[in-house]
């Protein structure tokens, strides 16, 4: 093929690429030029039959042609895809300001309701509500809580990690518990501290009793002369107010958490009424929370002197509290967004929990 013919072919192919109206047409042009039987492919094959001198002249031209065609196809494809996306976005817009034609009455989700109840109960005991980020760093979520790198608890938490940053150092993660809010509070505030920290937590776990996102509430008290007695009284007072029953019986079982020493798991007694478990009494026991005296190492990691300051902490699953109090039995339904479920189990936005009116009214 002469140089002029190659130039002509280039012009023809590039023009065809330019007018290809959609991805299918563009693919047809590509096959016609670069496919097995393609015009440009034939040229490439012809290089093999040339004398070395011819090849030296034609080689760069033909390879240049192939590259130009490839680049033009890539650019055209991007343009077409962008146009398709723009069309799709334009045709799928949803005007959120349009009136809806079904009567809607929203309800307060049981998880929000329980969080409000917790805030109300603990406010009465002098606790403030603290918050922290759901995207945490390793130090707040683990290290400062006395869970060093090699600690088995790290593996047990089924953590969702983000890819490392450019330095390859800092591992960000979705917090696996609300305990990092303890750390943030101790670092930021001067004791005495009394806070609860309700919020979302994440672990890579999913079945009838676990969802990858769930809710916890953390409690933290830091002051002078704090003992296990204060912990037990606080939990008992909280659970009586929460379940709105005076016959709540607690059982503290020795346990292990890296961030508390000693640690205790707290069971609450239940009785059987009409074949159903009801909180109160002591016919059986149900584990409801983890707790303990804040480990001196944790207090120290936050820059406080553990000889001067002591405290207790606890952590509790909010979803489970809601299930126990309001009788839902499948955790997954909490997050399905099913309006029928929400209408059945949701609460009126006007019934704000108060201690005098009954927190679960
Ligand atoms: N962070 C623990 C967990 O997610 C729960 C917990 C246990 C929190 C004991 C505490 C505590 O503050 O003292 O399993």
Short mmCIF file of C-alpha atoms and ligand atoms in Angstrom, two decimals:
data_model
loop_
_atom_site.label_atom_id
_atom_site.label_comp_id
_atom_site.label_asym_id
_atom_site.label_seq_id
_atom_site.Cartn_x
_atom_site.Cartn_y
_atom_site.Cartn_z
CA UNK A 1 0.00 0.00 0.00
CA UNK A 2 1.30 3.43 -0.82
CA UNK A 3 1.71 6.20 1.71
CA UNK A 4 -1.24 8.00 0.22
CA UNK A 5 -3.40 4.92 0.56
CA UNK A 6 -2.40 4.54 4.20
CA UNK A 7 -3.29 8.17 4.81
CA UNK A 8 -6.62 7.62 3.07
CA UNK A 9 -7.33 4.55 5.20
CA UNK A 10 -6.48 6.55 8.33
CA UNK A 11 -8.88 9.28 7.32
CA UNK A 12 -11.66 6.81 6.51
CA UNK A 13 -11.33 4.88 9.75
CA UNK A 14 -11.08 7.99 11.93
CA UNK A 15 -14.12 9.46 10.19
CA UNK A 16 -16.09 6.26 10.76
CA UNK A 17 -15.11 6.35 14.46
CA UNK A 18 -16.22 9.94 14.69
CA UNK A 19 -19.70 9.22 13.36
CA UNK A 20 -20.28 5.95 15.24
CA UNK A 21 -23.55 6.72 16.98
CA UNK A 22 -23.41 4.17 19.76
CA UNK A 23 -21.20 1.52 21.40
CA UNK A 24 -22.39 -1.17 18.96
CA UNK A 25 -21.60 0.92 15.88
CA UNK A 26 -18.22 1.78 17.36
CA UNK A 27 -17.49 -1.89 18.00
CA UNK A 28 -18.34 -2.65 14.35
CA UNK A 29 -15.85 0.00 13.20
CA UNK A 30 -13.24 -1.45 15.53
CA UNK A 31 -13.72 -4.97 14.18
CA UNK A 32 -13.65 -3.66 10.61
CA UNK A 33 -10.28 -1.99 11.23
CA UNK A 34 -8.58 -3.99 13.96
CA UNK A 35 -10.37 -7.35 13.93
CA UNK A 36 -8.76 -10.50 12.53
CA UNK A 37 -9.82 -9.62 9.00
CA UNK A 38 -9.55 -5.88 9.61
CA UNK A 39 -8.09 -3.36 7.21
CA UNK A 40 -5.42 -2.15 9.64
CA UNK A 41 -4.67 -5.72 10.68
CA UNK A 42 -4.08 -6.63 7.02
CA UNK A 43 -1.57 -3.79 6.80
CA UNK A 44 0.21 -5.01 9.92
CA UNK A 45 0.38 -8.49 8.43
CA UNK A 46 1.82 -7.10 5.20
CA UNK A 47 4.87 -5.90 7.16
CA UNK A 48 6.08 -9.51 7.31
CA UNK A 49 6.33 -9.73 3.55
CA UNK A 50 8.29 -6.52 3.05
CA UNK A 51 11.99 -6.14 2.53
CA UNK A 52 13.84 -4.74 5.59
CA UNK A 53 14.22 -1.37 3.82
CA UNK A 54 10.50 -1.12 3.05
CA UNK A 55 9.66 -2.20 6.57
CA UNK A 56 11.83 0.55 8.00
CA UNK A 57 9.76 3.13 6.17
CA UNK A 58 6.30 1.54 6.43
CA UNK A 59 6.64 0.03 9.93
CA UNK A 60 6.34 3.27 11.90
CA UNK A 61 3.52 4.49 9.62
CA UNK A 62 1.45 1.35 10.00
CA UNK A 63 2.05 1.05 13.75
CA UNK A 64 1.29 4.75 14.08
CA UNK A 65 -1.97 4.17 12.25
CA UNK A 66 -2.91 1.36 14.62
CA UNK A 67 -2.16 3.52 17.65
CA UNK A 68 -4.12 6.44 16.26
CA UNK A 69 -7.12 4.19 15.58
CA UNK A 70 -6.92 2.67 19.06
CA UNK A 71 -6.70 6.08 20.72
CA UNK A 72 -9.60 7.45 18.67
CA UNK A 73 -11.76 4.44 19.55
CA UNK A 74 -10.94 4.89 23.26
CA UNK A 75 -11.79 8.59 23.18
CA UNK A 76 -15.01 7.99 21.26
CA UNK A 77 -16.04 5.21 23.64
CA UNK A 78 -15.55 7.50 26.63
CA UNK A 79 -17.62 10.20 24.97
CA UNK A 80 -20.43 7.77 24.15
CA UNK A 81 -20.46 6.32 27.65
CA UNK A 82 -20.55 9.80 29.19
CA UNK A 83 -23.49 10.69 26.94
CA UNK A 84 -25.33 7.50 27.91
CA UNK A 85 -24.74 8.22 31.60
CA UNK A 86 -25.90 11.82 31.21
CA UNK A 87 -29.07 10.61 29.47
CA UNK A 88 -29.69 8.09 32.18
CA UNK A 89 -29.18 10.63 34.95
CA UNK A 90 -31.49 13.06 33.19
CA UNK A 91 -34.22 10.49 32.66
CA UNK A 92 -34.01 9.01 36.15
CA UNK A 93 -34.19 12.23 38.15
CA UNK A 94 -36.69 12.20 40.92
CA UNK A 95 -38.27 15.42 42.00
CA UNK A 96 -38.31 15.12 45.77
CA UNK A 97 -40.44 18.25 46.04
CA UNK A 98 -43.41 16.70 44.25
CA UNK A 99 -46.35 15.98 46.55
CA UNK A 100 -46.93 12.31 47.38
CA UNK A 101 -50.38 10.94 46.83
CA UNK A 102 -50.40 8.41 49.67
CA UNK A 103 -51.01 9.74 53.15
CA UNK A 104 -47.72 9.32 55.00
CA UNK A 105 -47.28 9.23 58.69
CA UNK A 106 -43.73 8.51 59.73
CA UNK A 107 -42.87 6.67 62.90
CA UNK A 108 -39.86 6.80 65.14
CA UNK A 109 -37.73 3.68 64.63
CA UNK A 110 -37.42 1.52 67.75
CA UNK A 111 -33.64 2.06 67.72
CA UNK A 112 -34.10 5.83 67.78
CA UNK A 113 -36.75 5.44 70.44
CA UNK A 114 -34.44 3.37 72.65
CA UNK A 115 -31.61 5.88 72.14
CA UNK A 116 -33.96 8.65 73.29
CA UNK A 117 -34.99 6.56 76.28
CA UNK A 118 -31.34 5.96 77.20
CA UNK A 119 -30.52 9.66 76.93
CA UNK A 120 -33.49 10.50 79.15
CA UNK A 121 -32.67 7.90 81.80
CA UNK A 122 -28.97 8.72 81.95
CA UNK A 123 -29.53 12.49 81.86
CA UNK A 124 -31.43 12.01 85.10
CA UNK A 125 -28.32 10.35 86.55
CA UNK A 126 -26.11 13.25 85.43
CA UNK A 127 -24.72 11.70 82.22
CA UNK A 128 -24.15 13.72 79.06
CA UNK A 129 -24.44 12.21 75.58
CA UNK A 130 -21.10 12.00 73.72
CA UNK A 131 -20.48 11.09 70.09
CA UNK A 132 -17.51 10.04 68.01
CA UNK A 133 -16.76 9.26 64.36
CA UNK A 134 -17.90 5.99 62.80
CA UNK A 135 -14.73 5.96 60.67
CA UNK A 136 -12.09 5.52 63.34
CA UNK A 137 -8.38 5.00 63.49
CA UNK A 138 -6.69 1.97 64.90
CA UNK A 139 -5.42 3.80 67.98
CA UNK A 140 -8.83 4.91 69.27
CA UNK A 141 -10.62 1.68 68.35
CA UNK A 142 -7.97 -0.73 69.63
CA UNK A 143 -4.56 0.40 70.88
CA UNK A 144 -5.68 2.99 73.44
CA UNK A 145 -8.21 0.44 74.71
CA UNK A 146 -5.34 -1.86 75.64
CA UNK A 147 -5.86 -4.06 72.57
CA UNK A 148 -2.34 -4.12 71.06
CA UNK A 149 -1.58 -5.25 67.50
CA UNK A 150 -1.17 -8.90 68.36
CA UNK A 151 -4.22 -9.14 70.60
CA UNK A 152 -6.69 -11.89 69.59
CA UNK A 153 -9.59 -9.48 70.23
CA UNK A 154 -8.63 -7.71 67.01
CA UNK A 155 -9.35 -10.83 65.01
CA UNK A 156 -12.52 -11.44 67.03
CA UNK A 157 -13.96 -8.09 66.03
CA UNK A 158 -14.26 -8.95 62.30
CA UNK A 159 -13.19 -5.43 61.49
CA UNK A 160 -13.97 -3.62 58.25
CA UNK A 161 -10.67 -1.93 57.34
CA UNK A 162 -10.12 0.80 54.77
CA UNK A 163 -7.16 0.45 52.40
CA UNK A 164 -3.98 1.90 53.97
CA UNK A 165 -3.14 5.53 53.18
CA UNK A 166 -0.27 6.54 50.83
CA UNK A 167 2.36 6.06 53.52
CA UNK A 168 0.94 2.55 54.02
CA UNK A 169 0.74 3.29 57.74
CA UNK A 170 -2.52 4.50 59.16
CA UNK A 171 -5.25 1.88 58.97
CA UNK A 172 -8.67 3.51 59.14
CA UNK A 173 -11.60 1.28 59.98
CA UNK A 174 -15.30 1.30 60.73
CA UNK A 175 -15.49 1.34 64.51
CA UNK A 176 -16.25 -2.11 65.85
CA UNK A 177 -17.70 -0.79 69.10
CA UNK A 178 -18.59 2.50 70.78
CA UNK A 179 -15.67 2.15 73.20
CA UNK A 180 -13.41 4.54 71.18
CA UNK A 181 -15.75 7.33 72.32
CA UNK A 182 -14.49 6.62 75.86
CA UNK A 183 -10.99 7.41 74.65
CA UNK A 184 -12.01 10.56 72.77
CA UNK A 185 -13.91 11.82 75.80
CA UNK A 186 -11.04 11.19 78.25
CA UNK A 187 -8.57 12.84 75.90
CA UNK A 188 -10.80 15.87 75.33
CA UNK A 189 -12.41 16.49 78.70
CA UNK A 190 -11.21 16.92 82.24
CA UNK A 191 -12.69 14.51 84.78
CA UNK A 192 -15.08 14.09 86.46
CA UNK A 193 -16.68 12.50 83.39
CA UNK A 194 -20.08 10.91 83.07
CA UNK A 195 -21.16 10.12 79.54
CA UNK A 196 -23.12 7.68 77.46
CA UNK A 197 -22.28 7.29 73.78
CA UNK A 198 -24.97 5.68 71.65
CA UNK A 199 -24.27 5.08 67.98
CA UNK A 200 -23.65 2.86 64.98
CA UNK A 201 -20.99 0.16 65.02
CA UNK A 202 -19.80 -2.25 62.33
CA UNK A 203 -18.54 -5.82 62.09
CA UNK A 204 -18.33 -8.19 59.18
CA UNK A 205 -20.97 -10.54 60.47
CA UNK A 206 -24.46 -11.37 59.23
CA UNK A 207 -27.14 -13.83 60.38
CA UNK A 208 -30.47 -13.75 62.27
CA UNK A 209 -28.85 -12.19 65.33
CA UNK A 210 -26.03 -10.18 63.71
CA UNK A 211 -26.10 -7.41 61.12
CA UNK A 212 -22.94 -5.80 59.66
CA UNK A 213 -24.15 -2.47 61.09
CA UNK A 214 -25.63 -2.47 64.55
CA UNK A 215 -25.99 -0.12 67.51
CA UNK A 216 -24.30 0.07 70.84
CA UNK A 217 -24.32 2.39 73.79
CA UNK A 218 -21.19 2.98 75.79
CA UNK A 219 -21.17 4.30 79.32
CA UNK A 220 -18.20 5.89 81.06
CA UNK A 221 -17.68 7.37 84.49
CA UNK A 222 -14.30 8.77 85.54
CA UNK A 223 -13.95 10.36 88.96
CA UNK A 224 -12.19 9.87 92.28
CA UNK A 225 -13.00 6.88 94.46
CA UNK A 226 -15.22 5.08 91.95
CA UNK A 227 -15.90 1.41 92.78
CA UNK A 228 -17.72 -1.63 91.41
CA UNK A 229 -20.56 -0.68 93.76
CA UNK A 230 -21.19 2.48 91.74
CA UNK A 231 -21.19 0.42 88.56
CA UNK A 232 -23.71 -2.08 89.85
CA UNK A 233 -26.03 0.59 91.25
CA UNK A 234 -25.92 2.57 88.02
CA UNK A 235 -26.71 -0.46 85.86
CA UNK A 236 -29.50 -1.58 88.17
CA UNK A 237 -31.05 1.89 88.21
CA UNK A 238 -30.75 2.13 84.43
CA UNK A 239 -32.27 -1.28 83.72
CA UNK A 240 -35.17 -0.74 86.16
CA UNK A 241 -36.00 2.57 84.51
CA UNK A 242 -35.53 1.15 81.01
CA UNK A 243 -37.68 -1.96 81.45
CA UNK A 244 -40.03 0.00 83.70
CA UNK A 245 -40.07 -2.74 86.34
CA UNK A 246 -38.87 -2.82 89.93
CA UNK A 247 -38.25 -6.56 90.04
CA UNK A 248 -35.17 -6.42 87.80
CA UNK A 249 -32.45 -8.72 89.14
CA UNK A 250 -28.86 -8.41 87.91
CA UNK A 251 -26.15 -11.02 87.95
CA UNK A 252 -22.56 -9.89 87.45
CA UNK A 253 -20.42 -12.69 86.01
CA UNK A 254 -16.62 -12.34 86.02
CA UNK A 255 -15.41 -11.93 82.46
CA UNK A 256 -12.59 -10.48 80.40
CA UNK A 257 -12.32 -7.31 78.36
CA UNK A 258 -8.90 -5.83 77.59
CA UNK A 259 -10.06 -2.34 78.57
CA UNK A 260 -11.49 -3.17 82.00
CA UNK A 261 -10.09 -4.86 85.09
CA UNK A 262 -11.94 -6.47 86.71
CA UNK A 263 -14.51 -7.11 83.99
CA UNK A 264 -18.02 -8.41 84.36
CA UNK A 265 -20.73 -9.54 82.04
CA UNK A 266 -24.15 -8.55 83.25
CA UNK A 267 -27.11 -10.88 83.03
CA UNK A 268 -30.63 -9.78 83.71
CA UNK A 269 -33.19 -12.21 85.12
CA UNK A 270 -36.32 -13.13 83.21
CA UNK A 271 -39.48 -15.03 84.00
CA UNK A 272 -41.87 -16.93 81.79
CA UNK A 273 -45.31 -15.42 81.36
CA UNK A 274 -47.79 -17.17 79.05
CA UNK A 275 -44.95 -19.08 77.47
CA UNK A 276 -42.95 -15.92 76.72
CA UNK A 277 -39.80 -14.59 78.28
CA UNK A 278 -40.41 -11.39 80.22
CA UNK A 279 -37.65 -9.34 81.82
CA UNK A 280 -37.94 -9.39 85.62
CA UNK A 281 -37.71 -12.13 88.23
CA UNK A 282 -35.02 -14.77 88.05
CA UNK A 283 -36.31 -17.92 86.38
CA UNK A 284 -33.55 -17.62 83.80
CA UNK A 285 -30.75 -15.28 82.82
CA UNK A 286 -30.04 -13.27 79.72
CA UNK A 287 -26.77 -11.53 78.99
CA UNK A 288 -27.35 -7.84 78.29
CA UNK A 289 -24.06 -6.00 78.62
CA UNK A 290 -20.32 -5.97 79.26
CA UNK A 291 -18.75 -3.79 81.89
CA UNK A 292 -15.93 -3.32 84.34
CA UNK A 293 -13.55 -0.92 86.03
CA UNK A 294 -11.62 1.06 83.43
CA UNK A 295 -8.14 -0.46 83.05
CA UNK A 296 -5.35 1.80 84.44
CA UNK A 297 -3.54 1.44 81.10
CA UNK A 298 -6.55 2.94 79.31
CA UNK A 299 -6.71 5.86 81.72
CA UNK A 300 -2.99 6.38 81.25
CA UNK A 301 -3.22 6.20 77.43
CA UNK A 302 -5.61 9.15 77.61
CA UNK A 303 -3.11 11.23 79.57
CA UNK A 304 -4.70 10.86 82.99
CA UNK A 305 -3.07 9.55 86.17
CA UNK A 306 -4.73 6.24 87.10
CA UNK A 307 -3.72 6.75 90.75
CA UNK A 308 -5.82 9.87 90.83
CA UNK A 309 -8.70 8.89 88.57
CA UNK A 310 -10.71 5.68 88.43
CA UNK A 311 -13.91 4.76 86.76
CA UNK A 312 -16.23 2.22 85.30
CA UNK A 313 -17.44 1.57 81.79
CA UNK A 314 -20.07 -0.52 80.12
CA UNK A 315 -21.14 -1.39 76.62
CA UNK A 316 -24.49 -2.67 75.53
CA UNK A 317 -26.21 -3.62 72.27
CA UNK A 318 -29.08 -1.20 71.63
CA UNK A 319 -30.84 -3.38 69.04
CA UNK A 320 -31.01 -6.20 71.53
CA UNK A 321 -32.36 -3.91 74.25
CA UNK A 322 -35.08 -2.83 71.83
CA UNK A 323 -35.92 -6.43 70.95
CA UNK A 324 -36.13 -7.44 74.60
CA UNK A 325 -38.32 -4.49 75.53
CA UNK A 326 -40.61 -4.33 72.51
CA UNK A 327 -40.79 -7.99 71.51
CA UNK A 328 -39.32 -8.10 68.00
CA UNK A 329 -37.60 -11.37 67.26
CA UNK A 330 -35.66 -10.84 64.00
CA UNK A 331 -32.89 -8.29 64.07
CA UNK A 332 -32.69 -8.08 60.27
CA UNK A 333 -36.18 -6.58 60.07
CA UNK A 334 -34.76 -3.54 61.88
CA UNK A 335 -32.91 -2.52 58.75
CA UNK A 336 -35.25 -3.69 55.97
CA UNK A 337 -37.03 -0.35 55.75
CA UNK A 338 -40.40 -2.15 55.49
CA UNK A 339 -43.12 0.43 56.09
CA UNK A 340 -45.51 -2.18 57.53
CA UNK A 341 -42.93 -3.17 60.15
CA UNK A 342 -42.20 0.47 60.94
CA UNK A 343 -45.89 1.26 61.34
CA UNK A 344 -46.31 -1.71 63.65
CA UNK A 345 -43.21 -1.27 65.80
CA UNK A 346 -42.50 2.44 65.35
CA UNK A 347 -43.35 5.18 67.83
CA UNK A 348 -45.21 8.42 67.49
CA UNK A 349 -42.89 11.39 67.12
CA UNK A 350 -45.07 13.22 69.63
CA UNK A 351 -44.55 10.77 72.50
CA UNK A 352 -41.19 11.89 73.80
CA UNK A 353 -39.79 9.55 76.46
CA UNK A 354 -39.87 11.09 79.93
CA UNK A 355 -39.21 9.53 83.30
CA UNK A 356 -42.46 10.82 84.70
CA UNK A 357 -44.57 9.75 81.73
CA UNK A 358 -42.87 6.35 81.29
CA UNK A 359 -39.87 6.22 78.98
CA UNK A 360 -41.46 3.64 76.70
CA UNK A 361 -44.90 5.31 76.59
N1 LIG B 1 -16.77 -2.91 73.63
C1 LIG B 1 -17.33 -4.18 74.05
C2 LIG B 1 -17.86 -4.92 72.84
O1 LIG B 1 -18.17 -4.33 71.84
C3 LIG B 1 -18.43 -3.96 75.04
C4 LIG B 1 -17.93 -3.43 76.35
C5 LIG B 1 -17.57 -4.32 77.34
C6 LIG B 1 -17.76 -2.08 76.56
C7 LIG B 1 -17.09 -3.86 78.56
C8 LIG B 1 -17.29 -1.60 77.77
C9 LIG B 1 -16.96 -2.52 78.77
O2 LIG B 1 -17.12 -0.31 78.02
O3 LIG B 1 -16.50 -2.05 79.96
O4 LIG B 1 -18.00 -6.10 72.88
#
